[in-house]
């Protein structure tokens, strides 16, 4: 008897740094001293807002810089401002807005011959496509950025793009290919003295080993990354790596050890004011409790995560948590309640263009309908999920969905839920 396997979208943190963006050198319109001084102040203000986690305010400030650059027909400055606006929209999960600004910046960087800026913008566009579940499109842009970074001798940028390419391959279940790129990035990080980047790449290598069921190898790399982040005083990265270690222990059925690391990460994230990371960790803790058959405890943590994600505007994280809540209700034989949450998640995922998670949600809805003896409705959703898995190149989930369709057609009994879909890095 074939069984139906549902998908739970487990929100988890992985370090994949942004490209080093263009730095503004405000030499525009030297005769306009007051404007130059104003630009310096605005640039400092925007960068301070970014450091303080105020991306919306930073967008407004960069818009002022953009207007001045356009007023004085300073095309380099215009491209820089557009790129920063895109970065900030990306940070608040507005990928289409980010793309809009990056795609304005890109032809300007080419027009003025700013090769570093061109590579930076190509990298940022690739990052957006990766974040919305379009890995092939992401690779297209990363692979344009990489030779430019090598051409101009931007070793730090080269390492970033190599790491980003690795992350894409990891997200499409090609961890060996991912390792190939991470292992090119790592010595460059060390060469340029980028300790944060080194820790990031070590963490990504750990993630790849975890995905190919080599948990001890994964822990080896995470445990190299952790003291580096502590030595540079990067509390946010420390929490991310603690989260990743927790995830390994969760995957190898050591839930109490997983909770130990998640519970170390949580207060750090609260201390540094990383609300999105806090919600991620709450979600991860909820997932552990869900996996050890403590559904009410799981709901307690998921329901703490959900309003935070809504508050910070993380639409993908919100949809993931709605999915997780729905999965808990399905596991405790409340499929109608589960459908309520799945049906809130689905339009969000369609709105943000996250095809992978959309397919996971369609699969979950199909499972819920099957459990209430509506096989035709179940088939409708499985058959919507199937072409999406094919389009994103996820062969494992394609096979799972085919198995689900076969199980419904053969009137198999629905089994208990199995966790098979992980959040893209």
C-alpha positions as semicolon CSV with decimal commas, in nm:
position;residue;x (nm);y (nm);z (nm)
1;X;0,000;0,000;0,000
2;X;0,142;0,333;-0,101
3;X;0,114;0,613;0,147
4;X;0,062;0,983;0,104
5;X;0,347;1,197;0,235
6;X;0,262;1,551;0,337
7;X;0,508;1,837;0,336
8;X;0,585;2,059;0,632
9;X;0,767;2,380;0,551
10;X;1,030;2,413;0,822
11;X;1,157;2,768;0,849
12;X;1,529;2,763;0,923
13;X;1,820;3,004;0,900
14;X;2,123;2,970;0,674
15;X;2,396;3,226;0,618
16;X;2,416;3,349;0,260
17;X;2,557;3,701;0,264
18;X;2,448;3,975;0,032
19;X;2,696;4,104;-0,216
20;X;2,906;4,395;-0,105
21;X;2,705;4,686;-0,246
22;X;2,840;4,992;-0,417
23;X;2,973;5,255;-0,180
24;X;2,885;5,613;-0,256
25;X;3,172;5,855;-0,308
26;X;2,986;6,187;-0,310
27;X;3,198;6,384;-0,555
28;X;2,899;6,488;-0,761
29;X;2,850;6,849;-0,865
30;X;3,153;6,984;-0,683
31;X;3,044;7,340;-0,745
32;X;2,727;7,272;-0,549
33;X;2,887;7,254;-0,206
34;X;2,560;7,259;-0,017
35;X;2,426;6,968;-0,219
36;X;2,748;6,770;-0,169
37;X;2,723;6,828;0,207
38;X;2,357;6,730;0,203
39;X;2,441;6,410;0,013
40;X;2,709;6,317;0,267
41;X;2,459;6,362;0,548
42;X;2,187;6,166;0,368
43;X;2,424;5,879;0,285
44;X;2,541;5,860;0,645
45;X;2,178;5,870;0,760
46;X;2,072;5,591;0,520
47;X;2,359;5,366;0,622
48;X;2,289;5,428;0,990
49;X;1,923;5,338;0,935
50;X;2,031;5,014;0,768
51;X;2,263;4,928;1,057
52;X;1,979;4,992;1,301
53;X;1,742;4,763;1,111
54;X;1,523;5,042;0,972
55;X;1,496;4,947;0,603
56;X;1,177;5,142;0,534
57;X;1,332;5,462;0,664
58;X;1,649;5,385;0,467
59;X;1,443;5,351;0,149
60;X;1,300;5,698;0,201
61;X;1,649;5,842;0,253
62;X;1,789;5,668;-0,055
63;X;1,494;5,803;-0,253
64;X;1,607;6,154;-0,155
65;X;1,961;6,069;-0,268
66;X;1,822;5,931;-0,594
67;X;1,631;6,253;-0,663
68;X;1,946;6,464;-0,613
69;X;2,153;6,233;-0,835
70;X;1,894;6,262;-1,109
71;X;1,870;6,638;-1,067
72;X;2,243;6,672;-1,133
73;X;2,244;6,395;-1,396
74;X;2,494;6,189;-1,197
75;X;2,437;5,846;-1,348
76;X;2,678;5,658;-1,121
77;X;2,511;5,803;-0,814
78;X;2,171;5,719;-0,959
79;X;2,271;5,353;-1,006
80;X;2,411;5,335;-0,652
81;X;2,093;5,474;-0,499
82;X;1,875;5,240;-0,707
83;X;2,084;4,944;-0,595
84;X;2,051;5,035;-0,228
85;X;1,675;5,086;-0,259
86;X;1,655;4,740;-0,412
87;X;1,862;4,592;-0,128
88;X;1,631;4,739;0,132
89;X;1,315;4,622;-0,045
90;X;1,469;4,276;-0,061
91;X;1,534;4,287;0,314
92;X;1,163;4,346;0,386
93;X;1,046;4,065;0,157
94;X;0,926;4,280;-0,131
95;X;1,112;4,098;-0,410
96;X;0,920;4,248;-0,702
97;X;0,995;4,600;-0,578
98;X;1,360;4,504;-0,533
99;X;1,376;4,373;-0,891
100;X;1,217;4,691;-1,020
101;X;1,501;4,901;-0,878
102;X;1,781;4,659;-0,961
103;X;1,660;4,643;-1,320
104;X;1,677;5,022;-1,339
105;X;2,030;5,020;-1,194
106;X;2,172;4,750;-1,422
107;X;2,167;4,932;-1,760
108;X;2,306;5,246;-1,596
109;X;2,607;5,060;-1,455
110;X;2,672;4,924;-1,805
111;X;2,626;5,265;-1,965
112;X;2,886;5,428;-1,740
113;X;3,124;5,131;-1,751
114;X;3,097;5,061;-1,380
115;X;3,192;4,692;-1,392
116;X;3,200;4,637;-1,016
117;X;2,859;4,796;-0,985
118;X;2,728;4,583;-1,271
119;X;2,849;4,265;-1,099
120;X;2,701;4,378;-0,767
121;X;2,363;4,443;-0,924
122;X;2,365;4,115;-1,119
123;X;2,442;3,936;-0,793
124;X;2,158;4,112;-0,613
125;X;1,911;4,027;-0,891
126;X;2,021;3,665;-0,866
127;X;1,963;3,671;-0,493
128;X;1,606;3,791;-0,538
129;X;1,527;3,519;-0,790
130;X;1,675;3,262;-0,552
131;X;1,458;3,391;-0,267
132;X;1,136;3,358;-0,470
133;X;1,202;3,002;-0,579
134;X;1,337;3,064;-0,930
135;X;1,678;2,895;-0,901
136;X;1,758;2,872;-1,272
137;X;1,695;3,243;-1,314
138;X;1,914;3,310;-1,009
139;X;2,199;3,106;-1,159
140;X;2,169;3,298;-1,485
141;X;2,246;3,625;-1,306
142;X;2,508;3,485;-1,069
143;X;2,691;3,333;-1,365
144;X;2,699;3,673;-1,533
145;X;2,832;3,836;-1,215
146;X;3,109;3,584;-1,144
147;X;3,340;3,645;-1,445
148;X;3,306;4,021;-1,403
149;X;3,415;3,998;-1,040
150;X;3,714;3,791;-1,145
151;X;3,794;4,035;-1,427
152;X;3,803;4,337;-1,195
153;X;3,987;4,149;-0,920
154;X;3,706;4,176;-0,666
155;X;3,805;3,875;-0,457
156;X;3,555;3,943;-0,179
157;X;3,274;3,980;-0,431
158;X;3,390;3,666;-0,611
159;X;3,363;3,470;-0,286
160;X;3,015;3,609;-0,224
161;X;2,892;3,507;-0,568
162;X;3,051;3,163;-0,541
163;X;2,876;3,119;-0,206
164;X;2,545;3,234;-0,354
165;X;2,575;2,991;-0,645
166;X;2,645;2,717;-0,393
167;X;2,332;2,811;-0,201
168;X;2,120;2,781;-0,517
169;X;2,252;2,434;-0,590
170;X;2,186;2,338;-0,228
171;X;1,827;2,461;-0,260
172;X;1,762;2,246;-0,568
173;X;1,894;1,933;-0,401
174;X;2,237;1,932;-0,566
175;X;2,453;1,950;-0,250
176;X;2,763;1,806;-0,416
177;X;2,754;2,088;-0,671
178;X;2,695;2,331;-0,384
179;X;3,003;2,203;-0,203
180;X;3,211;2,260;-0,516
181;X;3,129;2,632;-0,505
182;X;3,150;2,669;-0,127
183;X;3,494;2,508;-0,132
184;X;3,608;2,763;-0,390
185;X;3,471;3,047;-0,176
186;X;3,625;2,938;0,154
187;X;3,997;2,995;0,076
188;X;3,914;3,332;-0,079
189;X;3,731;3,436;0,238
190;X;4,042;3,344;0,435
191;X;4,274;3,514;0,185
192;X;4,093;3,849;0,211
193;X;4,058;3,819;0,589
194;X;3,678;3,812;0,580
195;X;3,617;3,633;0,907
196;X;3,242;3,684;0,895
197;X;3,232;3,552;0,540
198;X;3,452;3,258;0,640
199;X;3,207;3,168;0,916
200;X;2,919;3,206;0,670
201;X;3,079;2,972;0,418
202;X;3,172;2,719;0,685
203;X;2,808;2,725;0,794
204;X;2,691;2,675;0,435
205;X;2,927;2,378;0,395
206;X;2,779;2,237;0,714
207;X;2,432;2,283;0,571
208;X;2,528;2,096;0,251
209;X;2,672;1,805;0,449
210;X;2,357;1,795;0,658
211;X;2,147;1,769;0,343
212;X;2,346;1,466;0,222
213;X;2,296;1,291;0,553
214;X;2,643;1,350;0,691
215;X;2,541;1,514;1,018
216;X;2,874;1,465;1,193
217;X;3,053;1,636;0,904
218;X;2,796;1,915;0,921
219;X;2,858;1,960;1,292
220;X;3,234;1,972;1,227
221;X;3,192;2,276;1,001
222;X;2,933;2,447;1,220
223;X;3,162;2,404;1,517
224;X;3,443;2,573;1,321
225;X;3,210;2,859;1,230
226;X;3,072;2,918;1,580
227;X;3,393;3,037;1,756
228;X;3,475;3,265;1,462
229;X;3,142;3,444;1,492
230;X;3,197;3,477;1,865
231;X;3,551;3,611;1,813
232;X;3,427;3,887;1,583
233;X;3,139;3,963;1,817
234;X;2,873;3,893;1,558
235;X;2,586;3,793;1,781
236;X;2,336;3,769;1,496
237;X;2,551;3,516;1,304
238;X;2,617;3,328;1,625
239;X;2,243;3,280;1,668
240;X;2,209;3,163;1,307
241;X;2,479;2,899;1,351
242;X;2,325;2,787;1,680
243;X;2,001;2,749;1,485
244;X;2,176;2,541;1,219
245;X;2,334;2,316;1,483
246;X;1,993;2,275;1,641
247;X;1,855;2,173;1,305
248;X;2,119;1,897;1,267
249;X;2,032;1,754;1,606
250;X;1,663;1,770;1,517
251;X;1,733;1,581;1,193
252;X;1,924;1,304;1,375
253;X;1,642;1,257;1,624
254;X;1,804;1,429;1,919
255;X;1,521;1,673;1,992
256;X;1,638;1,769;2,339
257;X;1,982;1,860;2,203
258;X;1,811;2,057;1,924
259;X;1,605;2,247;2,180
260;X;1,924;2,324;2,376
261;X;2,074;2,506;2,076
262;X;1,751;2,674;1,969
263;X;1,705;2,799;2,323
264;X;2,056;2,948;2,315
265;X;1,978;3,122;1,986
266;X;1,643;3,269;2,093
267;X;1,759;3,517;2,363
268;X;2,047;3,634;2,141
269;X;1,804;3,716;1,860
270;X;1,579;3,898;2,106
271;X;1,880;4,087;2,242
272;X;1,999;4,204;1,899
273;X;1,646;4,293;1,794
274;X;1,634;4,045;1,507
275;X;1,260;3,995;1,500
276;X;1,265;3,783;1,187
277;X;1,532;3,554;1,335
278;X;1,337;3,538;1,660
279;X;1,030;3,421;1,469
280;X;1,241;3,167;1,278
281;X;1,371;3,019;1,603
282;X;1,026;3,011;1,760
283;X;0,912;2,828;1,448
284;X;1,201;2,581;1,474
285;X;1,122;2,513;1,840
286;X;0,761;2,456;1,742
287;X;0,873;2,209;1,478
288;X;1,070;2,007;1,735
289;X;0,769;1,985;1,963
290;X;0,554;1,892;1,662
291;X;0,797;1,610;1,573
292;X;0,794;1,468;1,927
293;X;0,415;1,460;1,930
294;X;0,354;1,759;2,150
295;X;0,113;1,943;1,919
296;X;-0,019;2,190;2,175
297;X;0,334;2,296;2,265
298;X;0,413;2,327;1,893
299;X;0,109;2,550;1,841
300;X;0,220;2,768;2,132
301;X;0,550;2,849;1,957
302;X;0,403;2,876;1,607
303;X;0,144;3,119;1,740
304;X;0,420;3,333;1,891
305;X;0,608;3,333;1,560
306;X;0,313;3,422;1,338
307;X;0,237;3,778;1,458
308;X;0,608;3,867;1,455
309;X;0,638;3,758;1,092
310;X;0,328;3,959;1,006
311;X;0,468;4,260;1,191
312;X;0,803;4,255;1,010
313;X;0,636;4,196;0,674
314;X;0,799;3,858;0,612
315;X;0,532;3,717;0,385
316;X;0,716;3,394;0,305
317;X;0,783;3,329;0,672
318;X;0,420;3,405;0,751
319;X;0,307;3,152;0,490
320;X;0,553;2,892;0,622
321;X;0,420;2,930;0,975
322;X;0,059;2,916;0,857
323;X;0,153;2,592;0,683
324;X;0,311;2,455;1,000
325;X;0,002;2,541;1,205
326;X;-0,215;2,376;0,943
327;X;0,002;2,063;0,956
328;X;-0,039;2,040;1,335
329;X;-0,416;2,060;1,306
330;X;-0,409;1,795;1,034
331;X;-0,199;1,569;1,259
332;X;-0,453;1,595;1,543
333;X;-0,741;1,506;1,312
334;X;-0,875;1,857;1,261
335;X;-0,846;1,877;0,880
336;X;-1,103;2,155;0,846
337;X;-0,894;2,373;1,077
338;X;-0,585;2,270;0,882
339;X;-0,747;2,381;0,554
340;X;-0,822;2,719;0,709
341;X;-0,449;2,782;0,762
342;X;-0,333;2,624;0,436
343;X;-0,578;2,842;0,245
344;X;-0,434;3,152;0,411
345;X;-0,081;3,043;0,317
346;X;-0,147;2,962;-0,049
347;X;-0,234;3,310;-0,185
348;X;0,062;3,463;0,001
349;X;0,302;3,222;-0,165
350;X;0,145;3,288;-0,504
351;X;0,173;3,662;-0,441
352;X;0,544;3,651;-0,357
353;X;0,615;3,408;-0,641
354;X;0,758;3,132;-0,422
355;X;0,685;2,834;-0,644
356;X;0,850;2,571;-0,425
357;X;0,651;2,654;-0,113
358;X;0,336;2,702;-0,323
359;X;0,369;2,342;-0,440
360;X;0,426;2,226;-0,081
361;X;0,106;2,399;0,030
362;X;-0,092;2,252;-0,259
363;X;0,034;1,912;-0,150
364;X;-0,076;1,976;0,208
365;X;-0,422;2,087;0,095
366;X;-0,452;1,770;-0,112
367;X;-0,362;1,563;0,192
368;X;-0,626;1,737;0,405
369;X;-0,897;1,678;0,145
370;X;-0,799;1,313;0,118
371;X;-0,833;1,278;0,495
372;X;-1,194;1,400;0,481
373;X;-1,280;1,156;0,202
374;X;-1,280;1,406;-0,084
375;X;-1,039;1,225;-0,320
376;X;-1,131;1,423;-0,631
377;X;-1,059;1,749;-0,450
378;X;-0,732;1,599;-0,325
379;X;-0,632;1,502;-0,680
380;X;-0,709;1,853;-0,801
381;X;-0,448;1,999;-0,565
382;X;-0,188;1,726;-0,616
383;X;-0,221;1,780;-0,990
384;X;-0,160;2,152;-0,945
385;X;0,152;2,079;-0,737
386;X;0,306;1,831;-0,982
387;X;0,401;2,067;-1,270
388;X;0,545;2,316;-1,021
389;X;0,781;2,054;-0,876
390;X;0,889;1,976;-1,231
391;X;0,941;2,343;-1,315
392;X;1,167;2,400;-1,013
393;X;1,357;2,077;-1,074
394;X;1,269;1,909;-0,744
395;X;1,271;1,542;-0,845
396;X;1,219;1,415;-0,492
397;X;0,898;1,610;-0,444
398;X;0,783;1,526;-0,796
399;X;0,811;1,159;-0,702
400;X;0,631;1,220;-0,372
401;X;0,341;1,393;-0,546
402;X;0,314;1,115;-0,805
403;X;0,305;0,871;-0,515
404;X;0,030;1,076;-0,352
405;X;-0,176;1,076;-0,672
406;X;-0,128;0,700;-0,707
407;X;-0,229;0,647;-0,343
408;X;-0,551;0,843;-0,391
409;X;-0,632;0,659;-0,713
410;X;-0,576;0,328;-0,534
411;X;-0,779;0,449;-0,232
412;X;-0,497;0,397;0,013
413;X;-0,547;0,508;0,370
414;X;-0,368;0,836;0,457
415;X;-0,071;0,780;0,689
416;X;0,075;0,995;0,959
417;X;0,255;1,306;0,840
418;X;0,618;1,298;0,731
419;X;0,842;1,604;0,717
420;X;1,001;1,620;0,370
421;X;1,017;1,978;0,248
422;X;1,269;2,222;0,389
423;X;1,282;2,593;0,346
424;X;1,517;2,707;0,065
425;X;1,836;2,864;0,195
